[in-house]
PDB file of C-alpha atoms in Angstrom:
ATOM      1  CA  MET A   1     -51.454  -8.404 -20.155  1.00 78.00           C
ATOM      2  CA  SER A   2     -49.025  -8.459 -17.447  1.00 87.00           C
ATOM      3  CA  ASN A   3     -45.646 -11.123 -17.297  1.00 91.00           C
ATOM      4  CA  GLU A   4     -46.616 -13.006 -14.540  1.00 90.00           C
ATOM      5  CA  ARG A   5     -43.671 -15.648 -15.077  1.00 90.00           C
ATOM      6  CA  LEU A   6     -41.367 -12.650 -14.818  1.00 92.00           C
ATOM      7  CA  ARG A   7     -42.171 -10.963 -11.509  1.00 90.00           C
ATOM      8  CA  SER A   8     -42.467 -15.531 -10.294  1.00 90.00           C
ATOM      9  CA  ALA A   9     -38.939 -15.038 -11.182  1.00 90.00           C
ATOM     10  CA  LEU A  10     -37.730 -11.761  -9.839  1.00 92.00           C
ATOM     11  CA  LEU A  11     -39.033 -12.897  -6.637  1.00 90.00           C
ATOM     12  CA  ALA A  12     -37.797 -16.639  -7.680  1.00 86.00           C
ATOM     13  CA  ARG A  13     -33.835 -14.589  -6.886  1.00 87.00           C
ATOM     14  CA  GLY A  14     -34.821 -12.503  -4.411  1.00 91.00           C
ATOM     15  CA  MET A  15     -34.876  -9.146  -6.769  1.00 92.00           C
ATOM     16  CA  SER A  16     -36.990  -5.971  -7.469  1.00 93.00           C
ATOM     17  CA  VAL A  17     -37.417  -4.261 -10.624  1.00 93.00           C
ATOM     18  CA  GLN A  18     -34.702  -1.900  -9.113  1.00 94.00           C
ATOM     19  CA  ASP A  19     -31.991  -3.951  -8.875  1.00 94.00           C
ATOM     20  CA  LEU A  20     -33.343  -5.519 -11.902  1.00 93.00           C
ATOM     21  CA  ALA A  21     -33.087  -2.162 -14.081  1.00 93.00           C
ATOM     22  CA  GLU A  22     -29.115  -1.840 -12.638  1.00 93.00           C
ATOM     23  CA  GLU A  23     -27.802  -5.197 -13.448  1.00 91.00           C
ATOM     24  CA  ILE A  24     -29.054  -5.191 -17.207  1.00 92.00           C
ATOM     25  CA  LYS A  25     -28.667  -1.389 -17.276  1.00 91.00           C
ATOM     26  CA  VAL A  26     -32.207  -0.386 -17.836  1.00 92.00           C
ATOM     27  CA  ASN A  27     -34.927   2.212 -16.750  1.00 93.00           C
ATOM     28  CA  PRO A  28     -36.631   1.159 -13.825  1.00 91.00           C
ATOM     29  CA  LYS A  29     -39.817   1.810 -15.703  1.00 93.00           C
ATOM     30  CA  THR A  30     -38.759  -0.461 -18.463  1.00 94.00           C
ATOM     31  CA  VAL A  31     -38.782  -3.097 -16.875  1.00 93.00           C
ATOM     32  CA  GLU A  32     -41.807  -1.910 -14.854  1.00 93.00           C
ATOM     33  CA  ARG A  33     -43.712  -1.548 -18.392  1.00 92.00           C
ATOM     34  CA  TRP A  34     -42.615  -5.784 -19.237  1.00 93.00           C
ATOM     35  CA  ILE A  35     -44.308  -6.869 -15.986  1.00 92.00           C
ATOM     36  CA  THR A  36     -47.453  -5.231 -15.725  1.00 92.00           C
ATOM     37  CA  GLN A  37     -48.042  -4.389 -19.622  1.00 91.00           C
ATOM     38  CA  GLY A  38     -46.767  -7.788 -21.022  1.00 88.00           C
ATOM     39  CA  LYS A  39     -43.674  -5.727 -23.097  1.00 89.00           C
ATOM     40  CA  VAL A  40     -42.623  -7.048 -24.795  1.00 88.00           C
ATOM     41  CA  PRO A  41     -37.719  -6.459 -24.914  1.00 89.00           C
ATOM     42  CA  TYR A  42     -35.714  -6.236 -27.267  1.00 86.00           C
ATOM     43  CA  ARG A  43     -33.454  -9.833 -27.805  1.00 81.00           C
ATOM     44  CA  ARG A  44     -30.480  -8.070 -25.845  1.00 84.00           C
ATOM     45  CA  HIS A  45     -32.468  -7.184 -23.174  1.00 89.00           C
ATOM     46  CA  GLN A  46     -34.137 -10.541 -22.932  1.00 87.00           C
ATOM     47  CA  TYR A  47     -31.141 -12.913 -22.603  1.00 83.00           C
ATOM     48  CA  ALA A  48     -29.721 -10.406 -19.818  1.00 88.00           C
ATOM     49  CA  THR A  49     -32.421 -10.341 -18.509  1.00 91.00           C
ATOM     50  CA  ALA A  50     -32.379 -14.205 -17.973  1.00 86.00           C
ATOM     51  CA  ALA A  51     -28.777 -14.358 -17.328  1.00 85.00           C
ATOM     52  CA  ALA A  52     -30.014 -12.647 -14.141  1.00 89.00           C
ATOM     53  CA  LEU A  53     -32.392 -14.361 -13.127  1.00 89.00           C
ATOM     54  CA  GLN A  54     -30.532 -17.522 -14.399  1.00 82.00           C
ATOM     55  CA  VAL A  55     -33.879 -18.738 -16.232  1.00 83.00           C
ATOM     56  CA  ASP A  56     -34.305 -20.858 -19.705  1.00 77.00           C
ATOM     57  CA  VAL A  57     -34.914 -16.772 -21.392  1.00 80.00           C
ATOM     58  CA  THR A  58     -38.101 -19.189 -22.833  1.00 78.00           C
ATOM     59  CA  THR A  59     -39.096 -19.142 -19.938  1.00 81.00           C
ATOM     60  CA  LEU A  60     -39.822 -15.480 -18.968  1.00 86.00           C
ATOM     61  CA  TRP A  61     -41.458 -15.036 -22.954  1.00 82.00           C
ATOM     62  CA  ASP A  62     -42.313 -17.354 -26.398  1.00 74.00           C
ATOM     63  CA  ASP A  63     -41.442 -15.354 -28.597  1.00 65.00           C
ATOM     64  CA  SER A  64     -41.343 -16.801 -31.910  1.00 58.00           C
ATOM     65  CA  ARG A  65     -37.512 -15.454 -32.936  1.00 57.00           C
ATOM     66  CA  THR A  66     -36.386 -15.766 -29.174  1.00 56.00           C
ATOM     67  CA  LEU A  67     -37.191 -19.544 -28.867  1.00 54.00           C
ATOM     68  CA  GLU A  68     -35.049 -20.422 -31.647  1.00 58.00           C
ATOM     69  CA  SER A  69     -32.220 -18.139 -31.137  1.00 59.00           C
ATOM     70  CA  ALA A  70     -32.381 -19.722 -27.672  1.00 57.00           C
ATOM     71  CA  THR A  71     -32.528 -23.890 -28.532  1.00 61.00           C
ATOM     72  CA  ASP A  72     -29.572 -21.881 -30.767  1.00 65.00           C
ATOM     73  CA  LEU A  73     -27.942 -21.066 -27.150  1.00 68.00           C
ATOM     74  CA  SER A  74     -28.620 -23.904 -26.197  1.00 67.00           C
ATOM     75  CA  LYS A  75     -26.976 -26.474 -28.773  1.00 77.00           C
ATOM     76  CA  ALA A  76     -23.813 -23.908 -27.699  1.00 84.00           C
ATOM     77  CA  GLU A  77     -23.568 -24.258 -24.944  1.00 90.00           C
ATOM     78  CA  ILE A  78     -22.145 -27.626 -25.645  1.00 91.00           C
ATOM     79  CA  VAL A  79     -18.396 -28.864 -26.039  1.00 92.00           C
ATOM     80  CA  ALA A  80     -18.251 -31.690 -26.876  1.00 95.00           C
ATOM     81  CA  VAL A  81     -19.145 -35.275 -26.719  1.00 95.00           C
ATOM     82  CA  HIS A  82     -17.728 -38.849 -25.700  1.00 95.00           C
ATOM     83  CA  PRO A  83     -18.910 -41.913 -26.255  1.00 95.00           C
ATOM     84  CA  HIS A  84     -18.525 -43.013 -22.809  1.00 96.00           C
ATOM     85  CA  ARG A  85     -16.769 -41.376 -19.330  1.00 95.00           C
ATOM     86  CA  HIS A  86     -13.664 -43.718 -20.284  1.00 92.00           C
ATOM     87  CA  THR A  87     -13.133 -42.291 -23.124  1.00 94.00           C
ATOM     88  CA  VAL A  88     -12.637 -38.816 -21.124  1.00 94.00           C
ATOM     89  CA  PRO A  89     -10.280 -37.490 -20.570  1.00 91.00           C
ATOM     90  CA  PRO A  90      -7.993 -38.256 -17.942  1.00 82.00           C
ATOM     91  CA  ASN A  91      -6.520 -34.319 -16.381  1.00 89.00           C
ATOM     92  CA  LEU A  92      -9.981 -32.900 -17.933  1.00 93.00           C
ATOM     93  CA  TRP A  93     -12.160 -33.623 -14.063  1.00 91.00           C
ATOM     94  CA  ARG A  94      -8.989 -32.225 -12.295  1.00 91.00           C
ATOM     95  CA  GLU A  95      -8.687 -29.538 -15.229  1.00 94.00           C
ATOM     96  CA  MET A  96     -12.114 -28.228 -14.271  1.00 96.00           C
ATOM     97  CA  TYR A  97     -12.329 -28.205 -11.317  1.00 97.00           C
ATOM     98  CA  GLU A  98      -8.985 -27.158 -11.059  1.00 96.00           C
ATOM     99  CA  ARG A  99     -10.804 -24.139 -12.875  1.00 96.00           C
ATOM    100  CA  ALA A 100     -13.381 -23.575 -10.111  1.00 97.00           C
ATOM    101  CA  GLU A 101     -13.584 -20.223  -8.387  1.00 96.00           C
ATOM    102  CA  THR A 102     -17.147 -20.407  -6.452  1.00 96.00           C
ATOM    103  CA  ASN A 103     -18.855 -23.894  -6.789  1.00 97.00           C
ATOM    104  CA  LEU A 104     -17.253 -27.442  -7.283  1.00 98.00           C
ATOM    105  CA  ASP A 105     -20.542 -29.588  -7.210  1.00 98.00           C
ATOM    106  CA  VAL A 106     -20.205 -32.817  -7.285  1.00 98.00           C
ATOM    107  CA  LEU A 107     -23.633 -34.573  -7.644  1.00 98.00           C
ATOM    108  CA  VAL A 108     -23.516 -39.210  -8.117  1.00 98.00           C
ATOM    109  CA  TYR A 109     -24.440 -42.638  -6.424  1.00 97.00           C
ATOM    110  CA  SER A 110     -20.754 -43.383  -5.528  1.00 96.00           C
ATOM    111  CA  GLY A 111     -18.356 -41.160  -8.147  1.00 96.00           C
ATOM    112  CA  LEU A 112     -16.262 -43.419  -6.574  1.00 96.00           C
ATOM    113  CA  PHE A 113     -13.203 -42.666  -9.535  1.00 95.00           C
ATOM    114  CA  LEU A 114     -13.276 -39.410  -8.133  1.00 95.00           C
ATOM    115  CA  SER A 115     -12.864 -40.308  -4.018  1.00 96.00           C
ATOM    116  CA  GLU A 116      -9.506 -42.567  -5.254  1.00 96.00           C
ATOM    117  CA  ASP A 117      -7.245 -39.992  -6.748  1.00 95.00           C
ATOM    118  CA  PRO A 118      -5.003 -37.785  -4.006  1.00 95.00           C
ATOM    119  CA  LEU A 119      -4.438 -34.976  -6.999  1.00 95.00           C
ATOM    120  CA  PHE A 120      -9.118 -34.334  -6.612  1.00 96.00           C
ATOM    121  CA  ILE A 121      -9.133 -34.895  -3.124  1.00 96.00           C
ATOM    122  CA  ASP A 122      -6.524 -32.159  -2.279  1.00 96.00           C
ATOM    123  CA  LEU A 123      -7.391 -30.086  -4.916  1.00 96.00           C
ATOM    124  CA  LEU A 124     -10.552 -30.342  -2.281  1.00 97.00           C
ATOM    125  CA  LYS A 125      -8.900 -29.106  -0.242  1.00 96.00           C
ATOM    126  CA  LYS A 126      -7.341 -26.700  -1.793  1.00 96.00           C
ATOM    127  CA  LYS A 127     -10.683 -24.998  -2.849  1.00 96.00           C
ATOM    128  CA  VAL A 128     -12.635 -24.993   0.369  1.00 95.00           C
ATOM    129  CA  GLU A 129      -8.415 -22.654   2.341  1.00 93.00           C
ATOM    130  CA  GLY A 130     -10.263 -20.654  -1.127  1.00 91.00           C
ATOM    131  CA  THR A 131     -12.589 -18.825  -2.059  1.00 92.00           C
ATOM    132  CA  THR A 132     -14.537 -22.247  -3.599  1.00 96.00           C
ATOM    133  CA  GLN A 133     -17.928 -22.966  -1.881  1.00 97.00           C
ATOM    134  CA  VAL A 134     -17.638 -27.324  -2.378  1.00 98.00           C
ATOM    135  CA  ARG A 135     -20.532 -30.130  -2.568  1.00 98.00           C
ATOM    136  CA  ILE A 136     -19.977 -33.255  -2.042  1.00 98.00           C
ATOM    137  CA  LEU A 137     -23.348 -35.433  -3.206  1.00 98.00           C
ATOM    138  CA  LEU A 138     -23.122 -40.037  -2.645  1.00 98.00           C
ATOM    139  CA  GLY A 139     -25.766 -41.638  -1.901  1.00 97.00           C
ATOM    140  CA  ASP A 140     -27.447 -42.618   0.527  1.00 96.00           C
ATOM    141  CA  PRO A 141     -25.788 -46.361   0.850  1.00 94.00           C
ATOM    142  CA  GLY A 142     -29.952 -47.585   2.748  1.00 92.00           C
ATOM    143  CA  CYS A 143     -31.785 -46.296   0.177  1.00 95.00           C
ATOM    144  CA  GLU A 144     -34.116 -48.634  -2.251  1.00 96.00           C
ATOM    145  CA  ALA A 145     -32.869 -45.694  -5.287  1.00 96.00           C
ATOM    146  CA  VAL A 146     -28.828 -47.443  -4.962  1.00 96.00           C
ATOM    147  CA  ARG A 147     -30.530 -50.220  -5.117  1.00 95.00           C
ATOM    148  CA  GLN A 148     -32.225 -50.223  -7.786  1.00 95.00           C
ATOM    149  CA  ARG A 149     -29.326 -48.429  -9.667  1.00 95.00           C
ATOM    150  CA  GLY A 150     -26.743 -51.668  -8.978  1.00 94.00           C
ATOM    151  CA  ILE A 151     -29.328 -53.707  -9.914  1.00 93.00           C
ATOM    152  CA  ASP A 152     -29.555 -51.621 -13.269  1.00 91.00           C
ATOM    153  CA  GLU A 153     -26.492 -51.943 -13.499  1.00 89.00           C
ATOM    154  CA  GLY A 154     -25.938 -55.423 -12.829  1.00 86.00           C
ATOM    155  CA  HIS A 155     -23.674 -55.794  -9.953  1.00 86.00           C
ATOM    156  CA  ARG A 156     -26.206 -54.993  -7.083  1.00 85.00           C
ATOM    157  CA  ILE A 157     -22.906 -54.578  -5.021  1.00 92.00           C
ATOM    158  CA  MET A 158     -24.174 -49.440  -5.013  1.00 95.00           C
ATOM    159  CA  ASP A 159     -24.289 -49.270  -1.922  1.00 93.00           C
ATOM    160  CA  GLY A 160     -20.127 -50.668  -1.604  1.00 93.00           C
ATOM    161  CA  LYS A 161     -18.769 -48.278  -3.617  1.00 95.00           C
ATOM    162  CA  ILE A 162     -20.718 -45.537  -1.958  1.00 95.00           C
ATOM    163  CA  ARG A 163     -19.045 -46.495   2.053  1.00 94.00           C
ATOM    164  CA  ASN A 164     -15.755 -47.503   0.235  1.00 95.00           C
ATOM    165  CA  ALA A 165     -16.335 -43.784  -1.731  1.00 97.00           C
ATOM    166  CA  LEU A 166     -16.764 -42.994   2.124  1.00 96.00           C
ATOM    167  CA  VAL A 167     -14.160 -43.963   3.720  1.00 95.00           C
ATOM    168  CA  ASN A 168     -11.667 -42.610   0.756  1.00 96.00           C
ATOM    169  CA  TYR A 169     -13.327 -38.913   1.547  1.00 96.00           C
ATOM    170  CA  ARG A 170     -13.840 -39.641   6.023  1.00 94.00           C
ATOM    171  CA  PRO A 171      -9.739 -38.418   6.562  1.00 94.00           C
ATOM    172  CA  LEU A 172     -11.356 -34.472   5.467  1.00 95.00           C
ATOM    173  CA  PHE A 173     -14.569 -35.474   8.068  1.00 92.00           C
ATOM    174  CA  LYS A 174     -12.439 -33.638  10.291  1.00 88.00           C
ATOM    175  CA  SER A 175      -9.259 -31.594   8.643  1.00 94.00           C
ATOM    176  CA  HIS A 176     -11.524 -29.828   6.362  1.00 95.00           C
ATOM    177  CA  PRO A 177     -15.543 -28.858   8.218  1.00 94.00           C
ATOM    178  CA  GLU A 178     -15.725 -27.147   5.294  1.00 95.00           C
ATOM    179  CA  ILE A 179     -15.595 -29.048   2.668  1.00 96.00           C
ATOM    180  CA  SER A 180     -19.323 -30.072   2.854  1.00 96.00           C
ATOM    181  CA  PHE A 181     -21.094 -33.743   2.313  1.00 97.00           C
ATOM    182  CA  ARG A 182     -24.333 -35.257   2.510  1.00 97.00           C
ATOM    183  CA  LEU A 183     -25.927 -38.069   1.429  1.00 97.00           C
ATOM    184  CA  HIS A 184     -29.186 -38.482  -1.817  1.00 98.00           C
ATOM    185  CA  ALA A 185     -31.584 -40.399  -2.024  1.00 97.00           C
ATOM    186  CA  THR A 186     -32.861 -39.909  -5.170  1.00 96.00           C
ATOM    187  CA  THR A 187     -33.058 -41.780  -8.588  1.00 95.00           C
ATOM    188  CA  LEU A 188     -30.921 -40.410 -11.251  1.00 95.00           C
ATOM    189  CA  TYR A 189     -30.754 -39.605 -14.014  1.00 95.00           C
ATOM    190  CA  ASN A 190     -27.049 -38.443 -14.654  1.00 97.00           C
ATOM    191  CA  SER A 191     -24.365 -38.048 -12.828  1.00 97.00           C
ATOM    192  CA  ILE A 192     -23.520 -34.368 -12.762  1.00 98.00           C
ATOM    193  CA  TYR A 193     -19.634 -32.670 -12.144  1.00 98.00           C
ATOM    194  CA  ARG A 194     -20.088 -29.083 -11.777  1.00 98.00           C
ATOM    195  CA  SER A 195     -16.931 -27.023 -12.155  1.00 97.00           C
ATOM    196  CA  ASP A 196     -17.991 -22.421 -11.967  1.00 96.00           C
ATOM    197  CA  ASP A 197     -19.751 -22.155 -15.286  1.00 94.00           C
ATOM    198  CA  GLU A 198     -18.816 -25.347 -17.477  1.00 97.00           C
ATOM    199  CA  MET A 199     -20.079 -29.182 -16.072  1.00 97.00           C
ATOM    200  CA  LEU A 200     -19.942 -32.758 -17.573  1.00 98.00           C
ATOM    201  CA  VAL A 201     -23.089 -35.050 -17.695  1.00 98.00           C
ATOM    202  CA  ASN A 202     -22.506 -37.955 -17.020  1.00 97.00           C
ATOM    203  CA  PRO A 203     -25.979 -39.799 -17.643  1.00 96.00           C
ATOM    204  CA  HIS A 204     -27.437 -43.107 -16.378  1.00 95.00           C
ATOM    205  CA  VAL A 205     -28.138 -45.754 -19.816  1.00 93.00           C
ATOM    206  CA  TYR A 206     -30.258 -49.010 -17.856  1.00 93.00           C
ATOM    207  CA  GLY A 207     -27.705 -52.585 -18.116  1.00 92.00           C
ATOM    208  CA  ILE A 208     -24.470 -51.054 -18.385  1.00 92.00           C
ATOM    209  CA  GLY A 209     -22.829 -48.907 -15.395  1.00 91.00           C
ATOM    210  CA  ALA A 210     -21.428 -45.201 -15.434  1.00 91.00           C
ATOM    211  CA  TYR A 211     -18.664 -45.425 -16.982  1.00 92.00           C
ATOM    212  CA  MET A 212     -19.319 -46.488 -19.704  1.00 94.00           C
ATOM    213  CA  ALA A 213     -22.353 -44.417 -20.730  1.00 95.00           C
ATOM    214  CA  PRO A 214     -21.740 -41.115 -22.717  1.00 96.00           C
ATOM    215  CA  VAL A 215     -20.346 -37.910 -20.919  1.00 97.00           C
ATOM    216  CA  PHE A 216     -21.917 -34.141 -22.026  1.00 96.00           C
ATOM    217  CA  HIS A 217     -19.360 -31.249 -21.855  1.00 96.00           C
ATOM    218  CA  LEU A 218     -21.323 -28.265 -21.192  1.00 95.00           C
ATOM    219  CA  ARG A 219     -20.417 -24.231 -20.307  1.00 92.00           C
ATOM    220  CA  ARG A 220     -22.994 -22.001 -19.560  1.00 88.00           C
ATOM    221  CA  MET A 221     -24.050 -19.074 -21.970  1.00 81.00           C
ATOM    222  CA  PRO A 222     -25.997 -16.344 -21.551  1.00 71.00           C
ATOM    223  CA  GLY A 223     -29.774 -16.621 -22.641  1.00 66.00           C
ATOM    224  CA  GLY A 224     -28.816 -20.402 -22.896  1.00 70.00           C
ATOM    225  CA  GLY A 225     -31.423 -22.896 -20.529  1.00 75.00           C
ATOM    226  CA  LEU A 226     -29.034 -26.420 -21.054  1.00 85.00           C
ATOM    227  CA  PHE A 227     -27.014 -25.827 -18.526  1.00 90.00           C
ATOM    228  CA  ASP A 228     -29.452 -24.373 -16.176  1.00 87.00           C
ATOM    229  CA  THR A 229     -31.398 -27.296 -16.091  1.00 88.00           C
ATOM    230  CA  TYR A 230     -28.600 -29.836 -14.339  1.00 93.00           C
ATOM    231  CA  VAL A 231     -27.473 -26.840 -11.716  1.00 92.00           C
ATOM    232  CA  ASN A 232     -31.222 -26.533 -10.837  1.00 89.00           C
ATOM    233  CA  SER A 233     -31.130 -30.593 -10.762  1.00 93.00           C
ATOM    234  CA  ILE A 234     -28.270 -29.725  -7.930  1.00 95.00           C
ATOM    235  CA  GLU A 235     -30.380 -27.618  -6.314  1.00 93.00           C
ATOM    236  CA  GLN A 236     -33.026 -29.141  -5.958  1.00 93.00           C
ATOM    237  CA  THR A 237     -31.284 -32.819  -4.466  1.00 95.00           C
ATOM    238  CA  TRP A 238     -29.026 -30.595  -2.653  1.00 96.00           C
ATOM    239  CA  GLY A 239     -31.981 -28.399  -0.779  1.00 94.00           C
ATOM    240  CA  GLY A 240     -33.656 -32.119   0.188  1.00 95.00           C
ATOM    241  CA  ALA A 241     -30.522 -34.952   1.335  1.00 97.00           C
ATOM    242  CA  ARG A 242     -28.835 -34.891   4.795  1.00 96.00           C
ATOM    243  CA  GLN A 243     -25.450 -34.878   6.270  1.00 93.00           C
ATOM    244  CA  VAL A 244     -23.363 -38.302   6.629  1.00 93.00           C
ATOM    245  CA  THR A 245     -23.290 -39.804   9.999  1.00 88.00           C
ATOM    246  CA  ASP A 246     -20.347 -42.537  11.441  1.00 82.00           C
ATOM    247  CA  ARG A 247     -23.173 -45.540  10.097  1.00 84.00           C
ATOM    248  CA  ASP A 248     -23.050 -44.648   7.185  1.00 85.00           C
ATOM    249  CA  ILE A 249     -20.004 -45.557   7.018  1.00 80.00           C
ATOM    250  CA  THR A 250     -19.373 -48.804   8.755  1.00 76.00           C
ATOM    251  CA  GLY A 251     -22.454 -49.853   7.334  1.00 70.00           C
ATOM    252  CA  ALA A 252     -22.822 -50.726  11.553  1.00 66.00           C
TER     253      ALA A 252
END
């Protein structure tokens, strides 16, 4: 029986059988058998394949041993758990983003505390002058999801907090257009702060502000699926977001 999930994952990544074989150092005919005959590779090759395709290993194979190992790997991706965002060491945000070489992403509604940090602003400038892609995703101030999140947090001013963040970032729009800003209308269940293969995830809890909610510090591991679950959330939200306009900042 063929493995259509593996075939689909290859297509989604734009990779050929030859590409995958070279990446994980096996014979292309071996990869073909995994797809066309449903052969199950050694676990080391399963994990290498999952890492190359950036998917959870259990997405490709249902081997019970693989499932158990993948569960352990996902647990191992959790570096630390902080009971509240305000208990995260103050320098951790900047130190994590300082390590970014390829990807620096911020997915939030307002993330006002970051926009108010001049050292973070300077860090963004430095990163785009190098090799790092910087993407800042804020909530669309006029959308229903933002209005509802303000109600859920008990203050009803989420749109104002977003506009304040936009004002703080505004000097970057002209001085550093390489920094990409977009607005989303998504119902967020987490704020996500990504730096390459490391991230902080701040769940949204009904009735309290994000600063009171927990924060999970994650680090990607080959074969683990937890980190990539949140990366996919960033990518999907980015794809549906729009550019920032002056009206978004002024509200006029």
